[in-house]
Short mmCIF file of C-alpha atoms and ligand atoms in Angstrom, two decimals:
data_model
loop_
_atom_site.label_atom_id
_atom_site.label_comp_id
_atom_site.label_asym_id
_atom_site.label_seq_id
_atom_site.Cartn_x
_atom_site.Cartn_y
_atom_site.Cartn_z
CA UNK A 149 84.56 -2.11 93.88
CA UNK A 150 84.40 -2.43 97.61
CA UNK A 151 83.94 0.42 99.56
CA UNK A 152 84.84 0.39 103.00
CA UNK A 153 83.03 3.01 105.50
CA UNK A 154 84.39 4.36 108.65
CA UNK A 155 82.49 3.22 112.04
CA UNK A 156 81.72 7.00 112.42
CA UNK A 157 80.09 7.14 109.09
CA UNK A 158 76.69 8.83 108.88
CA UNK A 159 73.72 6.73 109.08
CA UNK A 160 72.44 6.10 105.60
CA UNK A 161 75.36 6.93 103.69
CA UNK A 162 75.59 3.25 102.42
CA UNK A 163 72.20 3.67 101.05
CA UNK A 164 73.13 6.85 99.56
CA UNK A 165 75.97 5.56 97.65
CA UNK A 166 74.04 2.60 96.65
CA UNK A 167 71.25 4.80 95.27
CA UNK A 168 73.41 6.75 93.32
CA UNK A 169 75.06 3.92 91.51
CA UNK A 170 71.48 2.31 90.90
CA UNK A 171 70.34 5.58 89.19
CA UNK A 172 73.21 5.18 86.77
CA UNK A 173 72.36 1.43 86.12
CA UNK A 174 74.68 0.00 88.45
CA UNK A 175 74.14 -1.95 91.57
CA UNK A 176 75.15 -2.23 95.08
CA UNK A 177 75.39 -4.59 98.28
CA UNK A 178 75.67 -3.48 101.81
CA UNK A 179 76.81 -5.84 104.49
CA UNK A 180 78.99 -5.98 107.47
CA UNK A 181 82.76 -7.15 107.71
CA UNK A 182 83.68 -6.71 111.43
CA UNK A 183 82.77 -3.56 112.75
CA UNK A 184 82.70 -1.75 109.21
CA UNK A 185 80.00 -1.45 106.80
CA UNK A 186 81.27 -2.53 103.41
CA UNK A 187 79.55 -1.70 100.06
CA UNK A 188 79.98 -3.83 96.99
CA UNK A 189 79.51 -1.84 93.37
CA UNK A 190 79.30 -3.14 90.15
CA UNK A 191 77.76 -2.30 87.04
CA UNK A 192 78.85 -0.15 83.69
CA UNK A 193 81.80 2.00 84.25
CA UNK A 194 79.75 5.32 83.92
CA UNK A 195 77.68 4.13 87.13
CA UNK A 196 80.46 3.83 89.45
CA UNK A 197 82.14 7.54 90.02
CA UNK A 198 84.82 6.81 92.24
CA UNK A 199 86.07 10.10 92.92
CA UNK A 200 82.69 11.19 93.95
CA UNK A 201 82.58 8.20 96.46
CA UNK A 202 85.89 8.73 97.87
CA UNK A 203 84.96 12.39 98.51
CA UNK A 204 82.37 11.44 101.42
CA UNK A 205 83.54 12.28 104.82
CA UNK A 206 82.66 8.56 105.77
CA UNK A 207 84.13 6.56 103.49
CA UNK A 208 87.36 4.90 104.48
CA UNK A 209 88.76 3.40 101.43
CA UNK A 210 87.51 2.23 98.21
CA UNK A 211 89.24 -0.71 97.09
CA UNK A 212 89.04 -2.13 93.30
CA UNK A 213 88.04 -5.86 92.73
CA UNK A 214 89.97 -7.83 90.33
CA UNK A 215 87.58 -10.60 89.41
CA UNK A 216 84.62 -10.70 86.87
CA UNK A 217 82.51 -11.57 89.62
CA UNK A 218 82.43 -8.83 92.03
CA UNK A 219 79.84 -9.39 94.72
CA UNK A 220 80.14 -13.04 94.68
CA UNK A 221 83.79 -12.46 95.55
CA UNK A 222 85.41 -13.31 98.60
CA UNK A 223 87.64 -10.19 97.76
CA UNK A 224 84.66 -7.95 98.31
CA UNK A 225 83.76 -9.70 101.39
CA UNK A 226 86.12 -12.24 103.64
CA UNK A 227 83.50 -13.31 105.90
CA UNK A 228 81.51 -16.49 105.01
CA UNK A 229 77.78 -15.67 103.97
CA UNK A 230 75.33 -17.58 106.10
CA UNK A 231 72.05 -18.22 104.53
CA UNK A 232 69.22 -18.54 106.69
CA UNK A 233 66.42 -20.83 106.04
CA UNK A 234 63.62 -21.22 108.96
CA UNK A 235 65.75 -22.12 111.73
CA UNK A 236 68.79 -23.70 109.32
CA UNK A 237 71.85 -21.78 108.80
CA UNK A 238 73.58 -22.88 105.61
CA UNK A 239 77.52 -22.08 105.55
CA UNK A 240 77.76 -21.43 109.50
CA UNK A 241 80.46 -24.39 109.26
CA UNK A 242 77.93 -27.07 110.41
CA UNK A 243 77.24 -29.07 107.16
CA UNK A 244 73.40 -28.89 106.42
CA UNK A 245 71.72 -32.19 104.59
CA UNK A 246 68.62 -31.70 102.49
CA UNK A 247 67.26 -34.88 101.51
CA UNK A 248 64.18 -36.29 99.92
CA UNK A 249 62.87 -37.49 96.43
CA UNK A 250 63.58 -36.30 93.18
CA UNK A 251 59.62 -35.75 92.48
CA UNK A 252 56.88 -35.55 94.67
CA UNK A 253 54.93 -38.57 93.49
CA UNK A 254 51.96 -38.80 95.86
CA UNK A 255 50.94 -37.63 99.45
CA UNK A 256 51.81 -40.87 101.05
CA UNK A 257 55.27 -40.98 99.34
CA UNK A 258 56.29 -37.48 100.26
CA UNK A 259 55.26 -37.62 103.97
CA UNK A 260 56.90 -41.11 104.35
CA UNK A 261 60.21 -40.17 103.21
CA UNK A 262 60.00 -36.63 104.92
CA UNK A 263 59.29 -38.36 108.09
CA UNK A 264 62.20 -41.05 107.85
CA UNK A 265 64.83 -38.40 106.66
CA UNK A 266 63.65 -36.28 109.70
CA UNK A 267 64.21 -38.95 111.94
CA UNK A 268 67.72 -39.39 110.64
CA UNK A 269 68.67 -35.89 111.09
CA UNK A 270 67.82 -34.08 107.39
CA UNK A 271 67.62 -30.39 108.01
CA UNK A 272 65.37 -29.77 104.81
CA UNK A 273 63.31 -31.53 102.69
CA UNK A 274 63.74 -31.62 99.00
CA UNK A 275 61.27 -32.66 95.97
CA UNK A 276 60.63 -31.77 92.39
CA UNK A 277 57.21 -30.30 91.59
CA UNK A 278 58.26 -28.97 87.93
CA UNK A 279 60.68 -31.36 86.66
CA UNK A 280 63.11 -30.70 83.64
CA UNK A 281 63.23 -33.92 81.90
CA UNK A 282 65.41 -34.85 79.11
CA UNK A 283 62.30 -36.69 77.36
CA UNK A 284 58.86 -34.93 77.31
CA UNK A 285 57.31 -38.19 77.46
CA UNK A 286 59.02 -38.71 81.05
CA UNK A 287 56.92 -37.90 84.37
CA UNK A 288 56.93 -33.77 84.41
CA UNK A 289 56.12 -33.49 87.86
CA UNK A 290 52.97 -32.75 89.71
CA UNK A 291 53.07 -28.68 89.79
CA UNK A 292 51.28 -26.91 92.33
CA UNK A 293 49.98 -30.42 93.50
CA UNK A 294 53.13 -31.36 94.42
CA UNK A 295 53.91 -27.81 95.74
CA UNK A 296 50.91 -28.00 98.17
CA UNK A 297 52.18 -31.66 98.97
CA UNK A 298 55.72 -30.23 100.16
CA UNK A 299 53.69 -27.59 102.34
CA UNK A 300 52.12 -30.75 104.10
CA UNK A 301 54.99 -32.30 104.72
CA UNK A 302 56.80 -29.27 106.01
CA UNK A 303 53.84 -29.02 108.42
CA UNK A 304 54.00 -32.30 109.26
CA UNK A 305 57.96 -32.24 110.21
CA UNK A 306 59.20 -28.78 110.31
CA UNK A 307 61.46 -29.19 107.68
CA UNK A 308 61.88 -26.37 105.29
CA UNK A 309 61.12 -27.26 101.58
CA UNK A 310 63.46 -26.91 98.40
CA UNK A 311 62.00 -27.20 94.92
CA UNK A 312 62.94 -26.14 91.47
CA UNK A 313 61.40 -23.08 89.80
CA UNK A 314 61.89 -23.84 85.82
CA UNK A 315 60.92 -20.33 84.72
CA UNK A 316 59.81 -16.81 85.37
CA UNK A 317 55.74 -17.55 84.96
CA UNK A 318 55.62 -20.11 87.55
CA UNK A 319 58.01 -18.50 89.93
CA UNK A 320 55.48 -16.44 91.90
CA UNK A 321 53.81 -19.59 92.52
CA UNK A 322 56.63 -21.66 93.56
CA UNK A 323 57.97 -18.99 95.78
CA UNK A 324 54.72 -18.69 97.72
CA UNK A 325 55.00 -22.60 98.82
CA UNK A 326 59.10 -23.21 99.16
CA UNK A 327 61.47 -21.97 101.58
CA UNK A 328 64.38 -22.60 98.94
CA UNK A 329 64.07 -21.91 95.36
CA UNK A 330 66.36 -24.25 93.46
CA UNK A 331 67.60 -23.10 90.12
CA UNK A 332 68.51 -26.20 87.99
CA UNK A 333 71.75 -27.05 86.30
CA UNK A 334 69.80 -26.91 82.75
CA UNK A 335 68.75 -23.23 83.93
CA UNK A 336 71.68 -22.05 85.30
CA UNK A 337 72.81 -19.76 82.21
CA UNK A 338 68.70 -18.56 81.93
CA UNK A 339 69.75 -15.12 83.09
CA UNK A 340 66.01 -13.52 82.81
CA UNK A 341 64.93 -16.55 85.19
CA UNK A 342 68.21 -15.30 87.45
CA UNK A 343 67.19 -11.88 87.55
CA UNK A 344 63.86 -12.47 88.49
CA UNK A 345 64.68 -14.74 91.39
CA UNK A 346 67.04 -12.10 92.21
CA UNK A 347 64.19 -9.76 93.01
CA UNK A 348 62.95 -11.88 95.45
CA UNK A 349 64.19 -12.13 99.01
CA UNK A 350 64.05 -16.44 99.35
CA UNK A 351 67.14 -18.14 99.39
CA UNK A 352 68.21 -19.62 96.22
CA UNK A 353 70.22 -22.94 95.67
CA UNK A 354 71.90 -22.49 92.45
CA UNK A 355 73.36 -25.65 90.76
CA UNK A 356 75.92 -25.31 88.42
CA UNK A 357 75.19 -26.01 84.65
CA UNK A 358 75.90 -29.25 83.47
CA UNK A 359 79.14 -28.01 81.11
CA UNK A 360 79.82 -24.57 83.25
CA UNK A 361 83.18 -23.15 84.27
CA UNK A 362 83.34 -22.30 87.77
CA UNK A 363 83.48 -18.56 86.83
CA UNK A 364 80.34 -19.11 84.75
CA UNK A 365 78.72 -20.44 87.78
CA UNK A 366 80.14 -17.48 90.01
CA UNK A 367 78.59 -15.31 87.27
CA UNK A 368 75.10 -16.59 87.37
CA UNK A 369 75.30 -16.22 91.13
CA UNK A 370 76.30 -12.44 90.44
CA UNK A 371 73.04 -12.06 88.21
CA UNK A 372 71.03 -12.95 91.59
CA UNK A 373 73.34 -10.93 93.95
CA UNK A 374 73.21 -8.03 91.56
CA UNK A 375 69.34 -8.04 91.32
CA UNK A 376 69.21 -7.45 95.50
CA UNK A 377 68.89 -10.85 96.56
CA UNK A 378 71.96 -12.09 98.93
CA UNK A 379 70.77 -15.25 99.82
CA UNK A 380 72.62 -17.38 97.03
CA UNK A 381 73.56 -21.08 97.96
CA UNK A 382 75.85 -22.58 95.25
CA UNK A 383 75.41 -26.43 94.72
CA UNK A 384 77.87 -28.56 92.91
CA UNK A 385 76.01 -31.30 90.88
CA UNK A 386 78.70 -32.84 88.44
CA UNK A 387 79.64 -31.64 84.90
CA UNK A 388 79.49 -33.23 81.99
CA UNK A 389 82.92 -35.04 80.74
CA UNK A 390 84.00 -37.92 78.69
CA UNK A 391 83.45 -40.53 81.22
CA UNK A 392 80.45 -42.66 80.48
CA UNK A 393 80.27 -45.24 83.64
CA UNK A 394 79.06 -42.37 85.75
CA UNK A 395 76.14 -40.11 84.69
CA UNK A 396 78.22 -36.78 85.50
CA UNK A 397 81.71 -35.86 86.99
CA UNK A 398 81.46 -34.65 90.54
CA UNK A 399 83.53 -32.16 90.56
CA UNK A 400 84.96 -32.13 94.34
CA UNK A 401 87.81 -29.66 93.11
CA UNK A 402 85.24 -26.97 92.72
CA UNK A 403 84.50 -27.21 96.34
CA UNK A 404 87.72 -25.97 97.68
CA UNK A 405 88.24 -23.44 94.99
CA UNK A 406 84.41 -21.99 95.05
CA UNK A 407 85.26 -21.59 98.79
CA UNK A 408 88.57 -19.65 98.02
CA UNK A 409 86.86 -17.49 95.38
CA UNK A 410 83.57 -16.71 97.06
CA UNK A 411 82.03 -16.15 100.21
CA UNK A 412 79.14 -17.94 99.61
CA UNK A 413 78.16 -21.48 100.78
CA UNK A 414 78.71 -24.50 98.61
CA UNK A 415 76.66 -27.26 98.58
CA UNK A 416 77.35 -30.82 97.22
CA UNK A 417 74.88 -33.02 94.92
CA UNK A 418 76.45 -36.47 94.93
CA UNK A 419 73.10 -38.25 93.59
CA UNK A 420 72.97 -35.98 90.31
CA UNK A 421 77.15 -35.89 90.24
CA UNK A 422 77.86 -39.84 90.22
CA UNK A 423 73.99 -40.86 89.25
CA UNK A 424 74.25 -44.70 90.81
CA UNK A 425 73.07 -45.02 94.27
CA UNK A 426 75.86 -47.40 95.56
CA UNK A 427 78.37 -44.59 95.03
CA UNK A 428 76.73 -41.63 96.49
CA UNK A 429 77.66 -42.50 100.30
CA UNK A 430 81.43 -42.46 99.48
CA UNK A 431 80.87 -39.16 97.20
CA UNK A 432 78.66 -37.39 100.02
CA UNK A 433 81.69 -38.16 102.78
CA UNK A 434 84.36 -37.47 100.31
CA UNK A 435 82.14 -33.76 99.60
CA UNK A 436 82.24 -33.31 103.33
CA UNK A 437 85.67 -33.69 103.81
CA UNK A 438 86.72 -31.58 100.87
CA UNK A 439 84.75 -28.63 102.93
CA UNK A 440 81.21 -28.42 101.44
CA UNK A 441 78.61 -26.63 103.49
CA UNK A 442 76.26 -29.52 103.08
CA UNK A 443 74.75 -32.04 100.85
CA UNK A 444 71.52 -32.25 98.92
CA UNK A 445 70.52 -36.11 98.48
CA UNK A 446 67.86 -38.10 96.66
CA UNK A 447 66.31 -40.41 99.11
CA UNK A 448 63.43 -42.82 97.88
CA UNK A 449 61.49 -45.53 99.96
CA UNK A 450 61.43 -47.66 96.78
CA UNK A 451 63.71 -46.36 94.49
CA UNK A 452 62.94 -49.04 91.99
CA UNK A 453 59.46 -47.71 91.12
CA UNK A 454 60.46 -43.93 91.48
CA UNK A 455 58.99 -41.89 88.78
CA UNK A 456 62.52 -40.10 88.18
CA UNK A 457 66.01 -40.49 89.25
CA UNK A 458 65.54 -44.02 91.09
CA UNK A 459 68.63 -45.25 90.03
CA UNK A 460 70.52 -42.76 91.88
CA UNK A 461 68.14 -42.57 95.00
CA UNK A 462 69.30 -43.78 98.39
CA UNK A 463 66.91 -45.88 100.74
CA UNK A 464 65.77 -43.92 104.04
CA UNK A 465 67.62 -46.81 105.46
CA UNK A 466 71.13 -46.08 103.84
CA UNK A 467 70.57 -42.44 104.15
CA UNK A 468 70.31 -43.18 107.96
CA UNK A 469 73.79 -44.86 108.07
CA UNK A 470 75.46 -42.64 105.83
CA UNK A 471 73.92 -39.49 108.25
CA UNK A 472 75.40 -41.50 111.47
CA UNK A 473 78.80 -41.59 109.54
CA UNK A 474 79.11 -37.89 108.14
CA UNK A 475 80.91 -37.09 111.47
CA UNK A 476 84.16 -38.77 110.33
CA UNK A 477 84.00 -36.72 106.91
CA UNK A 478 84.09 -33.77 109.41
CA UNK A 479 87.68 -35.00 111.02
CA UNK A 480 89.01 -35.86 107.87
CA UNK A 481 88.10 -31.89 106.83
CA UNK A 482 89.67 -30.47 110.08
CA UNK A 483 92.95 -32.63 109.32
CA UNK A 484 93.05 -31.55 105.98
CA UNK A 485 93.04 -27.81 106.88
CA UNK A 486 95.94 -28.47 109.53
CA UNK A 487 98.15 -29.71 106.43
CA UNK A 488 97.98 -26.25 104.61
CA UNK A 489 98.14 -24.44 108.06
C1 LIG B 52 67.12 -32.23 90.48
O1 LIG B 52 67.48 -31.87 91.58
O2 LIG B 52 66.18 -33.27 90.48
C2 LIG B 52 67.82 -31.98 89.32
C3 LIG B 52 66.99 -32.12 88.20
O3 LIG B 52 68.73 -31.58 89.45
P1 LIG B 52 69.91 -31.03 88.23
O4 LIG B 52 69.18 -29.39 87.89
O5 LIG B 52 71.20 -30.59 89.08
O6 LIG B 52 70.21 -31.83 87.16
MN1 LIG B 53 66.56 -35.71 90.31
#
């Protein structure tokens, strides 16, 4: 349900309404839309007493929301969400690029790649410290040592850092070091983990599950929003289909569809989406043309010796050339918007 308050509503009314709903086991999300405060309310039927809410003097209107995802929906909030990460604004219309290796492997490796992607214009640095590998015999990441190296790389370059958190036990530790908590595709439906990251105020990069529908993905976002964390960034990273020539099928349909359904920013991960480095530039440009709010791209100084995902990692040189050409994709995006206008 969406509650629109009058401009003249008493201060604190929004909080009073949310508190009432929370006492019944529901959740509320207060934000501004134009000059009005709006409140998204969701939860079990008994938690939201519509008549009681309508009776408040400061309530202008109560509107019901049709999608299963309430707080994530554009129906609730027409204005796009901008997630602030340090000085970087995700979702404000200017594409944001997150780049770096799949895994943090050593001090020299992460510092070198951080400096290079920064020089090419990347806005944030990625690097896995806890890796969800298909085989238990594969490199599992440097854990806390890796997180500390990411912090060193942030200090050296000023780039905010993004890293995956795999479970609630290590969440406090990961949250202490990183600027953005990545929820990996394999954990998109780990509802306990989603609730826990929802209790932090850290920006969350929520990857789409390997075989998740758009609705399941938005419901995962709903878990984080309804737990109180509004800083959710969605990330399309390819879904599993019958196709075998690529690692996944990058679902670029999802970009304009999700931008329509939700106010949350949407990034695209072409590296995991296609899984083969030489196809990553084309998919990156297509993602921006399709309206993505940015990209997360794997870059490694020596892909052949990478401890994970080398075959889909760009060299810093290719990444630099791609960055120079992304502006052309923005032209394509603007032109495609004109067609429907
Ligand atoms: C990654 O970003 O390295 C990763 C493991 O991604 P995903 O969860 O999308 O597979
Ligand atoms: Mn990877």
